[in-house]
PDB file of C-alpha atoms in Angstrom:
ATOM      1  CA  GLY F 206     -23.336   1.359  10.099  1.00  0.00           C
ATOM      2  CA  GLU F 207     -20.866  -0.102   7.666  1.00  0.00           C
ATOM      3  CA  ASP F 208     -21.107  -3.800   6.957  1.00  0.00           C
ATOM      4  CA  VAL F 209     -18.714  -6.247   5.346  1.00  0.00           C
ATOM      5  CA  GLU F 210     -19.979  -9.654   4.241  1.00  0.00           C
ATOM      6  CA  GLN F 211     -18.060 -12.779   3.321  1.00  0.00           C
ATOM      7  CA  SER F 212     -18.964 -16.395   2.769  1.00  0.00           C
ATOM      8  CA  LEU F 213     -17.882 -18.444   5.768  1.00  0.00           C
ATOM      9  CA  PHE F 214     -16.262 -21.457   4.151  1.00  0.00           C
ATOM     10  CA  LEU F 215     -14.334 -22.391   1.027  1.00  0.00           C
ATOM     11  CA  SER F 216     -12.749 -25.699   0.195  1.00  0.00           C
ATOM     12  CA  VAL F 217     -10.363 -26.208  -2.725  1.00  0.00           C
ATOM     13  CA  ARG F 218      -7.935 -28.829  -3.953  1.00  0.00           C
ATOM     14  CA  GLU F 219      -4.211 -28.224  -3.747  1.00  0.00           C
ATOM     15  CA  GLY F 220      -2.968 -26.611  -6.948  1.00  0.00           C
ATOM     16  CA  ASP F 221      -6.337 -25.114  -7.857  1.00  0.00           C
ATOM     17  CA  SER F 222      -7.153 -21.421  -7.605  1.00  0.00           C
ATOM     18  CA  SER F 223      -9.139 -20.084  -4.661  1.00  0.00           C
ATOM     19  CA  VAL F 224     -11.446 -17.121  -4.956  1.00  0.00           C
ATOM     20  CA  ILE F 225     -12.703 -15.488  -1.782  1.00  0.00           C
ATOM     21  CA  ASN F 226     -15.421 -12.909  -2.193  1.00  0.00           C
ATOM     22  CA  CYS F 227     -16.408  -9.935  -0.078  1.00  0.00           C
ATOM     23  CA  THR F 228     -19.089  -7.266  -0.321  1.00  0.00           C
ATOM     24  CA  TYR F 229     -19.250  -4.034   1.622  1.00  0.00           C
ATOM     25  CA  THR F 230     -21.786  -1.301   2.102  1.00  0.00           C
ATOM     26  CA  ASP F 231     -19.736   1.820   2.788  1.00  0.00           C
ATOM     27  CA  SER F 232     -19.611   3.754  -0.467  1.00  0.00           C
ATOM     28  CA  SER F 233     -16.890   6.018   0.940  1.00  0.00           C
ATOM     29  CA  SER F 234     -14.475   3.165   1.598  1.00  0.00           C
ATOM     30  CA  THR F 235     -11.025   4.324   0.661  1.00  0.00           C
ATOM     31  CA  TYR F 236      -8.909   1.306   1.497  1.00  0.00           C
ATOM     32  CA  LEU F 237      -9.815  -2.357   1.254  1.00  0.00           C
ATOM     33  CA  TYR F 238      -7.696  -5.044   2.842  1.00  0.00           C
ATOM     34  CA  TRP F 239      -7.233  -8.773   2.956  1.00  0.00           C
ATOM     35  CA  TYR F 240      -5.823 -10.291   6.126  1.00  0.00           C
ATOM     36  CA  LYS F 241      -4.867 -13.895   6.837  1.00  0.00           C
ATOM     37  CA  GLN F 242      -5.202 -15.469  10.256  1.00  0.00           C
ATOM     38  CA  GLU F 243      -3.715 -18.844  11.036  1.00  0.00           C
ATOM     39  CA  PRO F 244      -4.995 -20.795  14.075  1.00  0.00           C
ATOM     40  CA  GLY F 245      -4.127 -19.087  17.334  1.00  0.00           C
ATOM     41  CA  ALA F 246      -2.229 -16.303  15.606  1.00  0.00           C
ATOM     42  CA  GLY F 247      -2.747 -12.631  14.950  1.00  0.00           C
ATOM     43  CA  LEU F 248      -3.547 -11.013  11.654  1.00  0.00           C
ATOM     44  CA  GLN F 249      -1.171 -10.973   8.741  1.00  0.00           C
ATOM     45  CA  LEU F 250      -1.744  -8.301   6.120  1.00  0.00           C
ATOM     46  CA  LEU F 251      -1.785  -9.997   2.734  1.00  0.00           C
ATOM     47  CA  THR F 252      -2.561  -7.132   0.457  1.00  0.00           C
ATOM     48  CA  TYR F 253      -4.646  -4.010   0.130  1.00  0.00           C
ATOM     49  CA  ILE F 254      -6.131  -1.945  -2.646  1.00  0.00           C
ATOM     50  CA  PHE F 255      -7.115   1.677  -2.902  1.00  0.00           C
ATOM     51  CA  SER F 256     -10.643   2.408  -4.006  1.00  0.00           C
ATOM     52  CA  ASN F 257      -9.420   4.138  -7.153  1.00  0.00           C
ATOM     53  CA  MET F 258      -7.888   0.887  -8.405  1.00  0.00           C
ATOM     54  CA  ASP F 259      -9.713  -2.084  -9.869  1.00  0.00           C
ATOM     55  CA  MET F 260      -6.985  -4.692  -9.733  1.00  0.00           C
ATOM     56  CA  LYS F 261      -3.790  -5.422  -7.878  1.00  0.00           C
ATOM     57  CA  GLN F 262      -1.529  -8.409  -8.340  1.00  0.00           C
ATOM     58  CA  ASP F 263       1.160  -9.590  -5.975  1.00  0.00           C
ATOM     59  CA  GLN F 264       2.758 -12.927  -6.815  1.00  0.00           C
ATOM     60  CA  ARG F 265       0.061 -15.570  -6.317  1.00  0.00           C
ATOM     61  CA  LEU F 266      -2.483 -13.055  -5.066  1.00  0.00           C
ATOM     62  CA  THR F 267      -4.837 -11.052  -7.271  1.00  0.00           C
ATOM     63  CA  VAL F 268      -7.299  -8.571  -5.827  1.00  0.00           C
ATOM     64  CA  LEU F 269     -10.222  -7.401  -7.936  1.00  0.00           C
ATOM     65  CA  LEU F 270     -12.408  -4.475  -6.933  1.00  0.00           C
ATOM     66  CA  ASN F 271     -15.766  -3.647  -8.473  1.00  0.00           C
ATOM     67  CA  LYS F 272     -16.525  -0.341  -6.848  1.00  0.00           C
ATOM     68  CA  LYS F 273     -19.918   0.007  -8.515  1.00  0.00           C
ATOM     69  CA  ASP F 274     -21.112  -3.276  -6.994  1.00  0.00           C
ATOM     70  CA  LYS F 275     -18.997  -2.816  -3.832  1.00  0.00           C
ATOM     71  CA  HIS F 276     -17.481  -6.236  -4.414  1.00  0.00           C
ATOM     72  CA  LEU F 277     -13.945  -7.275  -3.584  1.00  0.00           C
ATOM     73  CA  SER F 278     -12.331 -10.615  -4.322  1.00  0.00           C
ATOM     74  CA  LEU F 279      -9.061 -12.304  -3.506  1.00  0.00           C
ATOM     75  CA  ARG F 280      -7.746 -14.931  -5.868  1.00  0.00           C
ATOM     76  CA  ILE F 281      -4.977 -17.242  -4.719  1.00  0.00           C
ATOM     77  CA  ALA F 282      -3.321 -19.045  -7.595  1.00  0.00           C
ATOM     78  CA  ASP F 283      -1.864 -22.539  -7.153  1.00  0.00           C
ATOM     79  CA  THR F 284      -3.326 -22.877  -3.659  1.00  0.00           C
ATOM     80  CA  GLN F 285      -1.125 -24.753  -1.223  1.00  0.00           C
ATOM     81  CA  THR F 286      -1.898 -26.486   2.075  1.00  0.00           C
ATOM     82  CA  GLY F 287      -0.075 -23.661   3.827  1.00  0.00           C
ATOM     83  CA  ASP F 288      -2.756 -21.304   2.550  1.00  0.00           C
ATOM     84  CA  SER F 289      -5.322 -22.954   4.834  1.00  0.00           C
ATOM     85  CA  ALA F 290      -6.428 -20.197   7.200  1.00  0.00           C
ATOM     86  CA  ILE F 291      -9.180 -17.680   7.800  1.00  0.00           C
ATOM     87  CA  TYR F 292      -9.164 -14.738   5.423  1.00  0.00           C
ATOM     88  CA  PHE F 293     -10.675 -11.461   6.533  1.00  0.00           C
ATOM     89  CA  CYS F 294     -11.831  -8.705   4.266  1.00  0.00           C
ATOM     90  CA  ALA F 295     -11.713  -5.246   5.853  1.00  0.00           C
ATOM     91  CA  GLU F 296     -12.393  -1.706   4.805  1.00  0.00           C
ATOM     92  CA  ARG F 297     -11.870   1.775   6.113  1.00  0.00           C
ATOM     93  CA  ASP F 298     -12.462   5.337   5.078  1.00  0.00           C
ATOM     94  CA  GLY F 299      -9.562   7.667   5.742  1.00  0.00           C
ATOM     95  CA  ASN F 300      -8.563   7.485   9.387  1.00  0.00           C
ATOM     96  CA  THR F 301     -11.550   5.481  10.624  1.00  0.00           C
ATOM     97  CA  PRO F 302     -10.983   2.079  12.262  1.00  0.00           C
ATOM     98  CA  LEU F 303     -11.096  -1.020  10.136  1.00  0.00           C
ATOM     99  CA  VAL F 304     -14.424  -2.773   9.721  1.00  0.00           C
ATOM    100  CA  PHE F 305     -13.956  -6.509   9.296  1.00  0.00           C
ATOM    101  CA  GLY F 306     -16.005  -9.208   7.661  1.00  0.00           C
ATOM    102  CA  LYS F 307     -16.630 -12.414   9.579  1.00  0.00           C
ATOM    103  CA  GLY F 308     -13.853 -14.207   7.771  1.00  0.00           C
ATOM    104  CA  THR F 309     -13.767 -17.019   5.238  1.00  0.00           C
ATOM    105  CA  ARG F 310     -12.247 -20.282   6.372  1.00  0.00           C
ATOM    106  CA  LEU F 311     -10.210 -21.716   3.510  1.00  0.00           C
ATOM    107  CA  SER F 312      -9.517 -25.431   3.605  1.00  0.00           C
ATOM    108  CA  VAL F 313      -7.036 -26.828   1.123  1.00  0.00           C
ATOM    109  CA  ILE F 314      -7.361 -30.519   0.343  1.00  0.00           C
ATOM    110  CA  ALA F 315      -4.171 -32.318  -0.603  1.00  0.00           C
TER     111      ALA F 315
ATOM    112  CA  GLY G  10       8.036  -3.688   8.042  1.00  0.00           C
ATOM    113  CA  ALA G  11       6.778  -2.036  11.172  1.00  0.00           C
ATOM    114  CA  VAL G  12       6.256  -4.261  14.195  1.00  0.00           C
ATOM    115  CA  VAL G  13       3.586  -4.156  16.847  1.00  0.00           C
ATOM    116  CA  SER G  14       4.279  -6.258  19.906  1.00  0.00           C
ATOM    117  CA  GLN G  15       1.668  -7.465  22.352  1.00  0.00           C
ATOM    118  CA  HIS G  16       2.447  -8.810  25.777  1.00  0.00           C
ATOM    119  CA  PRO G  17       1.577 -11.234  27.161  1.00  0.00           C
ATOM    120  CA  SER G  18       0.715 -13.571  24.310  1.00  0.00           C
ATOM    121  CA  TRP G  19      -1.103 -15.934  26.674  1.00  0.00           C
ATOM    122  CA  VAL G  20      -2.481 -15.281  30.114  1.00  0.00           C
ATOM    123  CA  ILE G  21      -4.563 -17.400  32.445  1.00  0.00           C
ATOM    124  CA  CYS G  22      -6.033 -15.759  35.499  1.00  0.00           C
ATOM    125  CA  LYS G  23      -8.522 -16.419  38.245  1.00  0.00           C
ATOM    126  CA  SER G  24     -11.960 -14.895  38.186  1.00  0.00           C
ATOM    127  CA  GLY G  25     -12.019 -11.533  39.933  1.00  0.00           C
ATOM    128  CA  THR G  26      -8.452 -10.571  39.184  1.00  0.00           C
ATOM    129  CA  SER G  27      -7.305  -7.863  36.763  1.00  0.00           C
ATOM    130  CA  VAL G  28      -5.115  -8.416  33.752  1.00  0.00           C
ATOM    131  CA  LYS G  29      -3.080  -5.870  31.826  1.00  0.00           C
ATOM    132  CA  ILE G  30      -2.214  -6.324  28.160  1.00  0.00           C
ATOM    133  CA  GLU G  31       0.404  -4.133  26.518  1.00  0.00           C
ATOM    134  CA  CYS G  32       0.560  -3.051  22.913  1.00  0.00           C
ATOM    135  CA  ARG G  33       3.825  -1.517  21.730  1.00  0.00           C
ATOM    136  CA  SER G  34       4.871  -0.120  18.396  1.00  0.00           C
ATOM    137  CA  LEU G  35       8.504  -1.135  18.262  1.00  0.00           C
ATOM    138  CA  ASP G  36       9.967   0.981  15.496  1.00  0.00           C
ATOM    139  CA  PHE G  37       7.433   3.683  14.819  1.00  0.00           C
ATOM    140  CA  GLN G  38       5.260   6.188  16.607  1.00  0.00           C
ATOM    141  CA  ALA G  39       1.532   5.680  16.812  1.00  0.00           C
ATOM    142  CA  THR G  40      -0.848   8.409  17.883  1.00  0.00           C
ATOM    143  CA  THR G  41      -3.794   6.060  17.514  1.00  0.00           C
ATOM    144  CA  MET G  42      -4.137   2.447  18.556  1.00  0.00           C
ATOM    145  CA  PHE G  43      -7.202   0.249  18.253  1.00  0.00           C
ATOM    146  CA  TRP G  44      -8.225  -2.619  20.481  1.00  0.00           C
ATOM    147  CA  TYR G  45     -10.209  -5.509  19.035  1.00  0.00           C
ATOM    148  CA  ARG G  46     -11.753  -8.565  20.608  1.00  0.00           C
ATOM    149  CA  GLN G  47     -12.182 -11.843  18.789  1.00  0.00           C
ATOM    150  CA  PHE G  48     -14.321 -14.714  20.021  1.00  0.00           C
ATOM    151  CA  PRO G  49     -13.593 -18.228  18.712  1.00  0.00           C
ATOM    152  CA  LYS G  50     -14.482 -18.598  15.053  1.00  0.00           C
ATOM    153  CA  GLN G  51     -15.737 -15.057  14.889  1.00  0.00           C
ATOM    154  CA  SER G  52     -14.628 -11.802  13.396  1.00  0.00           C
ATOM    155  CA  LEU G  53     -12.799  -8.994  15.107  1.00  0.00           C
ATOM    156  CA  MET G  54     -14.980  -6.537  16.945  1.00  0.00           C
ATOM    157  CA  LEU G  55     -13.635  -3.087  17.629  1.00  0.00           C
ATOM    158  CA  MET G  56     -13.687  -2.330  21.332  1.00  0.00           C
ATOM    159  CA  ALA G  57     -12.126   1.106  21.520  1.00  0.00           C
ATOM    160  CA  THR G  58      -9.926   3.667  19.858  1.00  0.00           C
ATOM    161  CA  SER G  59      -7.011   4.829  21.942  1.00  0.00           C
ATOM    162  CA  ASN G  60      -5.425   8.216  21.303  1.00  0.00           C
ATOM    163  CA  GLU G  61      -2.141   9.249  22.847  1.00  0.00           C
ATOM    164  CA  GLY G  62      -2.622  11.639  25.731  1.00  0.00           C
ATOM    165  CA  SER G  63      -6.406  11.577  25.733  1.00  0.00           C
ATOM    166  CA  LYS G  64      -9.270   9.365  26.810  1.00  0.00           C
ATOM    167  CA  ALA G  65     -10.133   6.337  24.730  1.00  0.00           C
ATOM    168  CA  THR G  66     -13.291   6.254  22.656  1.00  0.00           C
ATOM    169  CA  TYR G  67     -15.305   3.120  23.355  1.00  0.00           C
ATOM    170  CA  GLU G  68     -17.669   1.376  20.981  1.00  0.00           C
ATOM    171  CA  GLN G  69     -21.272   0.927  21.960  1.00  0.00           C
ATOM    172  CA  GLY G  70     -21.758  -1.905  24.404  1.00  0.00           C
ATOM    173  CA  VAL G  71     -18.156  -1.932  25.657  1.00  0.00           C
ATOM    174  CA  GLU G  72     -17.887  -1.117  29.367  1.00  0.00           C
ATOM    175  CA  LYS G  73     -15.197   1.508  29.834  1.00  0.00           C
ATOM    176  CA  ASP G  74     -14.906   0.763  33.549  1.00  0.00           C
ATOM    177  CA  LYS G  75     -14.342  -2.891  32.771  1.00  0.00           C
ATOM    178  CA  PHE G  76     -11.844  -2.433  29.978  1.00  0.00           C
ATOM    179  CA  LEU G  77      -9.478   0.335  30.992  1.00  0.00           C
ATOM    180  CA  ILE G  78      -7.358   1.736  28.201  1.00  0.00           C
ATOM    181  CA  ASN G  79      -4.335   3.930  28.694  1.00  0.00           C
ATOM    182  CA  HIS G  80      -2.239   5.409  25.888  1.00  0.00           C
ATOM    183  CA  ALA G  81       0.495   7.182  27.769  1.00  0.00           C
ATOM    184  CA  SER G  82       3.078   7.466  25.025  1.00  0.00           C
ATOM    185  CA  LEU G  83       3.403   7.354  21.264  1.00  0.00           C
ATOM    186  CA  THR G  84       4.562   3.748  21.411  1.00  0.00           C
ATOM    187  CA  LEU G  85       2.496   2.140  24.158  1.00  0.00           C
ATOM    188  CA  SER G  86      -1.164   1.488  24.839  1.00  0.00           C
ATOM    189  CA  THR G  87      -2.443  -0.790  27.580  1.00  0.00           C
ATOM    190  CA  LEU G  88      -5.737  -2.607  28.028  1.00  0.00           C
ATOM    191  CA  THR G  89      -6.625  -3.661  31.557  1.00  0.00           C
ATOM    192  CA  VAL G  90      -9.452  -6.128  32.007  1.00  0.00           C
ATOM    193  CA  THR G  91     -10.662  -5.410  35.522  1.00  0.00           C
ATOM    194  CA  SER G  92     -12.312  -8.012  37.739  1.00  0.00           C
ATOM    195  CA  ALA G  93     -12.124 -10.529  34.933  1.00  0.00           C
ATOM    196  CA  HIS G  94     -14.790 -13.190  34.568  1.00  0.00           C
ATOM    197  CA  PRO G  95     -14.896 -16.307  32.377  1.00  0.00           C
ATOM    198  CA  GLU G  96     -16.995 -14.500  29.776  1.00  0.00           C
ATOM    199  CA  ASP G  97     -14.073 -12.104  29.271  1.00  0.00           C
ATOM    200  CA  SER G  98     -12.000 -14.991  27.945  1.00  0.00           C
ATOM    201  CA  SER G  99     -11.142 -14.013  24.418  1.00  0.00           C
ATOM    202  CA  PHE G 100      -8.413 -13.135  21.965  1.00  0.00           C
ATOM    203  CA  TYR G 101      -7.525  -9.449  22.199  1.00  0.00           C
ATOM    204  CA  ILE G 102      -5.718  -7.836  19.279  1.00  0.00           C
ATOM    205  CA  CYS G 103      -4.369  -4.327  18.991  1.00  0.00           C
ATOM    206  CA  SER G 104      -3.449  -2.341  15.930  1.00  0.00           C
ATOM    207  CA  ALA G 105      -1.392   0.816  15.705  1.00  0.00           C
ATOM    208  CA  ARG G 106      -1.567   3.575  13.132  1.00  0.00           C
ATOM    209  CA  GLU G 107       1.841   4.857  12.105  1.00  0.00           C
ATOM    210  CA  LEU G 108       2.096   8.590  12.687  1.00  0.00           C
ATOM    211  CA  ASP G 109       3.965   9.394   9.481  1.00  0.00           C
ATOM    212  CA  THR G 110       2.208   7.202   6.939  1.00  0.00           C
ATOM    213  CA  GLY G 111      -1.174   6.393   8.470  1.00  0.00           C
ATOM    214  CA  GLU G 112      -0.533   2.692   7.845  1.00  0.00           C
ATOM    215  CA  LEU G 113      -2.115   0.198  10.217  1.00  0.00           C
ATOM    216  CA  PHE G 114      -0.148  -2.641  11.789  1.00  0.00           C
ATOM    217  CA  PHE G 115      -1.495  -5.437  13.959  1.00  0.00           C
ATOM    218  CA  GLY G 116      -0.081  -7.134  16.996  1.00  0.00           C
ATOM    219  CA  GLU G 117      -0.010 -10.908  17.283  1.00  0.00           C
ATOM    220  CA  GLY G 118      -2.819 -10.908  19.802  1.00  0.00           C
ATOM    221  CA  SER G 119      -3.167 -11.858  23.458  1.00  0.00           C
ATOM    222  CA  ARG G 120      -5.219 -14.848  24.482  1.00  0.00           C
ATOM    223  CA  LEU G 121      -6.925 -14.371  27.844  1.00  0.00           C
ATOM    224  CA  THR G 122      -8.425 -17.314  29.695  1.00  0.00           C
ATOM    225  CA  VAL G 123     -10.295 -16.587  32.896  1.00  0.00           C
ATOM    226  CA  LEU G 124     -10.884 -19.584  35.155  1.00  0.00           C
TER     227      LEU G 124
END
């Protein structure tokens, strides 16, 4: 079946950029998502990218997609302590359910 | 944006009792809703796909008699954990697919603790 892999932990200093990486196996992935989950809370959609795009920028967030290598990354510029959370990469093909990675726990050090 | 509401947000119950969790799309219609389960510090695992007016499709390893799913209307799906046991304690999250756009929206989750 489809698989989505992420590194489990990332620690950065406040003000630095964070880059969270994700790889996936489904070559027919149409949509790729980044979700943020704060402790005890549900999922917050941060951004998404269609598979026919290679970059999307939204304020401090930049998503890069390398479809050939099936690699997705999320860059957070000027990382703040409020960005500390778990970030999930997810993908789907058409109307299929989302397949999630295990999540990357981002810790921001003041 | 579209809102998906889950109720209750927190529930504590005794072992052996049944608990119902509701997932509502507040301002859009959803023909399909998904139920996920999340253990502490783990990813979301899809439990079942719920389609309005038909039986839910369960993922492998998920007991359909244990986790009853009903999707009676275009705005409401319910998950009932029957005869709950401590190992059922988890964070349950639903998502709803908007009928018109196909967009997916997530609820805030329901934390179940079985004593």
